[in-house]
mmCIF file of C-alpha atoms in Angstrom:
data_model
loop_
_atom_site.group_PDB
_atom_site.id
_atom_site.type_symbol
_atom_site.label_atom_id
_atom_site.label_comp_id
_atom_site.label_asym_id
_atom_site.label_seq_id
_atom_site.Cartn_x
_atom_site.Cartn_y
_atom_site.Cartn_z
ATOM 1 C CA UNK A 1 -19.248 -4.818 -6.253
ATOM 2 C CA UNK A 2 -18.726 -2.370 -9.122
ATOM 3 C CA UNK A 3 -16.932 0.875 -8.308
ATOM 4 C CA UNK A 4 -18.772 4.142 -8.594
ATOM 5 C CA UNK A 5 -17.540 6.525 -11.283
ATOM 6 C CA UNK A 6 -16.132 8.791 -8.578
ATOM 7 C CA UNK A 7 -14.217 5.940 -6.910
ATOM 8 C CA UNK A 8 -12.887 4.756 -10.270
ATOM 9 C CA UNK A 9 -11.594 8.248 -11.017
ATOM 10 C CA UNK A 10 -9.922 8.521 -7.609
ATOM 11 C CA UNK A 11 -8.194 5.161 -8.072
ATOM 12 C CA UNK A 12 -7.180 6.049 -11.629
ATOM 13 C CA UNK A 13 -5.738 9.359 -10.463
ATOM 14 C CA UNK A 14 -3.685 7.625 -7.754
ATOM 15 C CA UNK A 15 -2.306 5.147 -10.306
ATOM 16 C CA UNK A 16 -1.372 7.772 -12.883
ATOM 17 C CA UNK A 17 0.155 10.092 -10.292
ATOM 18 C CA UNK A 18 2.303 7.211 -9.044
ATOM 19 C CA UNK A 19 3.465 6.565 -12.613
ATOM 20 C CA UNK A 20 3.812 10.090 -14.028
ATOM 21 C CA UNK A 21 3.362 12.641 -11.273
ATOM 22 C CA UNK A 22 0.535 15.152 -11.065
ATOM 23 C CA UNK A 23 1.653 17.594 -13.755
ATOM 24 C CA UNK A 24 1.850 14.871 -16.415
ATOM 25 C CA UNK A 25 -1.507 13.337 -15.445
ATOM 26 C CA UNK A 26 -4.195 15.294 -17.264
ATOM 27 C CA UNK A 27 -7.853 15.128 -16.357
ATOM 28 C CA UNK A 28 -8.670 13.492 -19.696
ATOM 29 C CA UNK A 29 -5.965 10.885 -19.053
ATOM 30 C CA UNK A 30 -7.607 10.090 -15.733
ATOM 31 C CA UNK A 31 -11.045 9.825 -17.345
ATOM 32 C CA UNK A 32 -9.681 7.365 -19.916
ATOM 33 C CA UNK A 33 -7.859 5.325 -17.240
ATOM 34 C CA UNK A 34 -11.065 5.161 -15.185
ATOM 35 C CA UNK A 35 -13.224 4.368 -18.234
ATOM 36 C CA UNK A 36 -15.505 7.169 -17.031
ATOM 37 C CA UNK A 37 -17.866 9.350 -19.092
ATOM 38 C CA UNK A 38 -16.140 12.476 -20.386
ATOM 39 C CA UNK A 39 -18.667 14.777 -18.782
ATOM 40 C CA UNK A 40 -18.168 13.263 -15.334
ATOM 41 C CA UNK A 41 -15.083 15.231 -14.286
ATOM 42 C CA UNK A 42 -16.625 18.397 -12.951
ATOM 43 C CA UNK A 43 -19.815 16.636 -11.894
ATOM 44 C CA UNK A 44 -17.900 14.559 -9.359
ATOM 45 C CA UNK A 45 -15.085 17.054 -8.742
ATOM 46 C CA UNK A 46 -16.445 20.587 -9.091
ATOM 47 C CA UNK A 47 -13.206 21.873 -7.564
ATOM 48 C CA UNK A 48 -11.324 20.557 -10.577
ATOM 49 C CA UNK A 49 -8.005 18.760 -10.660
ATOM 50 C CA UNK A 50 -6.884 19.860 -7.194
ATOM 51 C CA UNK A 51 -9.979 18.323 -5.634
ATOM 52 C CA UNK A 52 -9.401 15.043 -7.471
ATOM 53 C CA UNK A 53 -5.692 14.958 -6.613
ATOM 54 C CA UNK A 54 -6.388 15.590 -2.931
ATOM 55 C CA UNK A 55 -9.065 12.875 -2.924
ATOM 56 C CA UNK A 56 -6.655 10.403 -4.539
ATOM 57 C CA UNK A 57 -3.780 11.181 -2.186
ATOM 58 C CA UNK A 58 -6.067 11.101 0.846
ATOM 59 C CA UNK A 59 -7.357 7.673 -0.125
ATOM 60 C CA UNK A 60 -3.837 6.326 -0.537
ATOM 61 C CA UNK A 61 -2.886 7.888 2.781
ATOM 62 C CA UNK A 62 -5.800 6.312 4.624
ATOM 63 C CA UNK A 63 -5.235 2.859 3.133
ATOM 64 C CA UNK A 64 -1.551 2.929 4.067
ATOM 65 C CA UNK A 65 -2.242 4.287 7.551
ATOM 66 C CA UNK A 66 -4.729 1.459 8.204
ATOM 67 C CA UNK A 67 -2.235 -1.117 6.946
ATOM 68 C CA UNK A 68 0.450 0.317 9.237
ATOM 69 C CA UNK A 69 -1.906 0.068 12.216
ATOM 70 C CA UNK A 70 -2.687 -3.552 11.322
ATOM 71 C CA UNK A 71 1.026 -4.360 11.044
ATOM 72 C CA UNK A 72 1.630 -2.744 14.427
ATOM 73 C CA UNK A 73 -1.019 -4.905 16.062
ATOM 74 C CA UNK A 74 0.430 -8.101 14.574
ATOM 75 C CA UNK A 75 4.161 -7.464 15.047
ATOM 76 C CA UNK A 76 6.034 -9.092 17.913
ATOM 77 C CA UNK A 77 9.019 -6.735 17.826
ATOM 78 C CA UNK A 78 10.098 -3.346 16.516
ATOM 79 C CA UNK A 79 12.178 -5.046 13.839
ATOM 80 C CA UNK A 80 9.325 -7.230 12.600
ATOM 81 C CA UNK A 81 7.104 -4.136 12.509
ATOM 82 C CA UNK A 82 9.650 -2.243 10.389
ATOM 83 C CA UNK A 83 9.898 -5.229 8.038
ATOM 84 C CA UNK A 84 6.099 -5.388 7.746
ATOM 85 C CA UNK A 85 5.758 -1.675 6.982
ATOM 86 C CA UNK A 86 8.555 -1.814 4.410
ATOM 87 C CA UNK A 87 6.876 -4.817 2.792
ATOM 88 C CA UNK A 88 3.650 -2.834 2.352
ATOM 89 C CA UNK A 89 5.341 -0.331 0.072
ATOM 90 C CA UNK A 90 7.574 -2.897 -1.628
ATOM 91 C CA UNK A 91 4.718 -5.174 -2.680
ATOM 92 C CA UNK A 92 2.871 -2.651 -4.821
ATOM 93 C CA UNK A 93 5.996 -1.286 -6.476
ATOM 94 C CA UNK A 94 7.360 -4.740 -7.244
ATOM 95 C CA UNK A 95 4.012 -5.882 -8.618
ATOM 96 C CA UNK A 96 4.195 -3.048 -11.155
ATOM 97 C CA UNK A 97 7.757 -3.854 -12.144
ATOM 98 C CA UNK A 98 9.052 -0.819 -10.248
ATOM 99 C CA UNK A 99 7.380 1.423 -12.854
ATOM 100 C CA UNK A 100 5.055 3.068 -10.342
ATOM 101 C CA UNK A 101 6.115 4.954 -7.223
ATOM 102 C CA UNK A 102 4.303 6.327 -4.204
ATOM 103 C CA UNK A 103 1.770 8.925 -5.449
ATOM 104 C CA UNK A 104 2.186 10.990 -2.289
ATOM 105 C CA UNK A 105 5.951 11.262 -2.749
ATOM 106 C CA UNK A 106 5.547 11.806 -6.503
ATOM 107 C CA UNK A 107 3.350 14.814 -5.764
ATOM 108 C CA UNK A 108 5.645 16.105 -3.034
ATOM 109 C CA UNK A 109 8.580 16.122 -5.467
ATOM 110 C CA UNK A 110 6.718 18.615 -7.661
ATOM 111 C CA UNK A 111 6.826 21.126 -4.810
ATOM 112 C CA UNK A 112 5.555 24.607 -5.632
ATOM 113 C CA UNK A 113 4.084 23.458 -8.929
ATOM 114 C CA UNK A 114 1.205 22.215 -6.781
ATOM 115 C CA UNK A 115 -1.347 24.399 -5.030
ATOM 116 C CA UNK A 116 -1.126 25.187 -1.305
ATOM 117 C CA UNK A 117 -4.132 22.909 -0.712
ATOM 118 C CA UNK A 118 -2.387 19.951 -2.346
ATOM 119 C CA UNK A 119 0.847 20.642 -0.468
ATOM 120 C CA UNK A 120 -1.066 20.812 2.818
ATOM 121 C CA UNK A 121 -2.656 17.441 2.044
ATOM 122 C CA UNK A 122 0.806 15.946 1.496
ATOM 123 C CA UNK A 123 2.021 17.240 4.856
ATOM 124 C CA UNK A 124 -1.052 15.814 6.591
ATOM 125 C CA UNK A 125 -0.567 12.393 5.000
ATOM 126 C CA UNK A 126 3.133 12.116 5.796
ATOM 127 C CA UNK A 127 2.487 13.234 9.384
ATOM 128 C CA UNK A 128 -0.330 10.690 9.710
ATOM 129 C CA UNK A 129 2.025 7.940 8.533
ATOM 130 C CA UNK A 130 4.702 9.146 10.909
ATOM 131 C CA UNK A 131 2.219 9.063 13.776
ATOM 132 C CA UNK A 132 0.979 5.577 12.903
ATOM 133 C CA UNK A 133 4.530 4.219 12.658
ATOM 134 C CA UNK A 134 5.562 5.952 15.878
ATOM 135 C CA UNK A 135 2.609 4.392 17.700
ATOM 136 C CA UNK A 136 3.651 0.990 16.379
ATOM 137 C CA UNK A 137 7.234 1.480 17.523
ATOM 138 C CA UNK A 138 6.055 2.729 20.913
ATOM 139 C CA UNK A 139 4.537 -0.681 21.542
ATOM 140 C CA UNK A 140 8.114 -1.969 21.745
ATOM 141 C CA UNK A 141 9.542 0.704 24.061
ATOM 142 C CA UNK A 142 11.613 2.576 21.498
ATOM 143 C CA UNK A 143 13.490 5.583 22.854
ATOM 144 C CA UNK A 144 12.494 8.039 20.098
ATOM 145 C CA UNK A 145 9.654 6.556 18.035
ATOM 146 C CA UNK A 146 8.742 9.826 16.271
ATOM 147 C CA UNK A 147 12.276 10.289 14.960
ATOM 148 C CA UNK A 148 12.587 6.627 13.998
ATOM 149 C CA UNK A 149 9.236 6.782 12.204
ATOM 150 C CA UNK A 150 10.496 9.704 10.131
ATOM 151 C CA UNK A 151 13.678 7.751 9.368
ATOM 152 C CA UNK A 152 11.609 4.810 8.145
ATOM 153 C CA UNK A 153 9.476 6.973 5.858
ATOM 154 C CA UNK A 154 12.633 8.553 4.447
ATOM 155 C CA UNK A 155 14.234 5.153 3.833
ATOM 156 C CA UNK A 156 11.076 3.837 2.182
ATOM 157 C CA UNK A 157 10.519 6.802 -0.128
ATOM 158 C CA UNK A 158 14.201 7.167 -1.004
ATOM 159 C CA UNK A 159 14.493 3.444 -1.590
ATOM 160 C CA UNK A 160 11.422 3.460 -3.840
ATOM 161 C CA UNK A 161 12.820 6.319 -5.898
ATOM 162 C CA UNK A 162 16.129 4.548 -6.510
ATOM 163 C CA UNK A 163 14.423 1.205 -7.109
ATOM 164 C CA UNK A 164 12.190 2.787 -9.709
ATOM 165 C CA UNK A 165 15.130 4.431 -11.450
ATOM 166 C CA UNK A 166 17.116 1.188 -11.527
ATOM 167 C CA UNK A 167 14.040 -1.036 -12.011
ATOM 168 C CA UNK A 168 15.373 -3.256 -9.258
ATOM 169 C CA UNK A 169 14.484 -4.110 -5.665
ATOM 170 C CA UNK A 170 18.155 -3.913 -4.677
ATOM 171 C CA UNK A 171 18.319 -0.230 -3.600
ATOM 172 C CA UNK A 172 15.032 -0.488 -1.720
ATOM 173 C CA UNK A 173 16.106 -3.576 0.185
ATOM 174 C CA UNK A 174 19.502 -2.000 0.888
ATOM 175 C CA UNK A 175 17.886 1.137 2.330
ATOM 176 C CA UNK A 176 15.638 -0.892 4.612
ATOM 177 C CA UNK A 177 18.490 -3.186 5.691
ATOM 178 C CA UNK A 178 20.623 -0.172 6.607
ATOM 179 C CA UNK A 179 17.759 1.352 8.566
ATOM 180 C CA UNK A 180 17.147 -1.903 10.468
ATOM 181 C CA UNK A 181 20.822 -2.056 11.357
ATOM 182 C CA UNK A 182 20.706 1.531 12.608
ATOM 183 C CA UNK A 183 17.601 0.899 14.683
ATOM 184 C CA UNK A 184 19.249 -2.160 16.184
ATOM 185 C CA UNK A 185 22.338 -0.148 17.102
ATOM 186 C CA UNK A 186 20.144 2.545 18.648
ATOM 187 C CA UNK A 187 18.310 -0.029 20.732
ATOM 188 C CA UNK A 188 21.606 -1.497 21.916
ATOM 189 C CA UNK A 189 22.884 1.954 22.836
ATOM 190 C CA UNK A 190 19.757 2.714 24.847
ATOM 191 C CA UNK A 191 19.946 -0.631 26.629
ATOM 192 C CA UNK A 192 23.601 -0.010 27.423
ATOM 193 C CA UNK A 193 22.902 3.431 28.872
ATOM 194 C CA UNK A 194 20.075 2.026 30.988
ATOM 195 C CA UNK A 195 22.482 -0.572 32.375
ATOM 196 C CA UNK A 196 25.045 2.130 33.168
ATOM 197 C CA UNK A 197 22.450 4.300 34.870
ATOM 198 C CA UNK A 198 21.140 1.361 36.871
ATOM 199 C CA UNK A 199 24.633 0.585 38.167
ATOM 200 C CA UNK A 200 25.224 4.109 39.457
#
């Protein structure tokens, strides 16, 4: 099924933002990437660039959140869930030769150069991901799933940034491996404390 012009522009915006950031992705660049008519910008996005950016980030956020929920339902352990979530982000970046990062993080890095509405959208997306990951971890009786979810997002986004700079999967895989080790140590510590408490 052929994409609508609006959908094509949203997808094009997400791609360009992941590659260049928001500031370096002009509306005309997005129109060209989407192969859309030049006069279609303000027809589909009367609110201008901010409206398009928010639509693109929101779509990415929703797709990732759904994929996280699917991974949670299929994972047999907290570790396998973490591996599955990390693989979601790794696959797209590796497919593009580590030339394209996460559009949400790319926008967040620009900070105050973006409007309050765009910054609020970023907060909402990151919190939605944190919530989805925390719910997945909660299925495996983690002691602090919200904190661990935030750790995972930090490891993923930091790993992607370094991997993109080095054009190599090595820093990404190292960040995830270190996180998995830390989560394993935390689980062991919790189990040990439970054993101590039970013996008292």
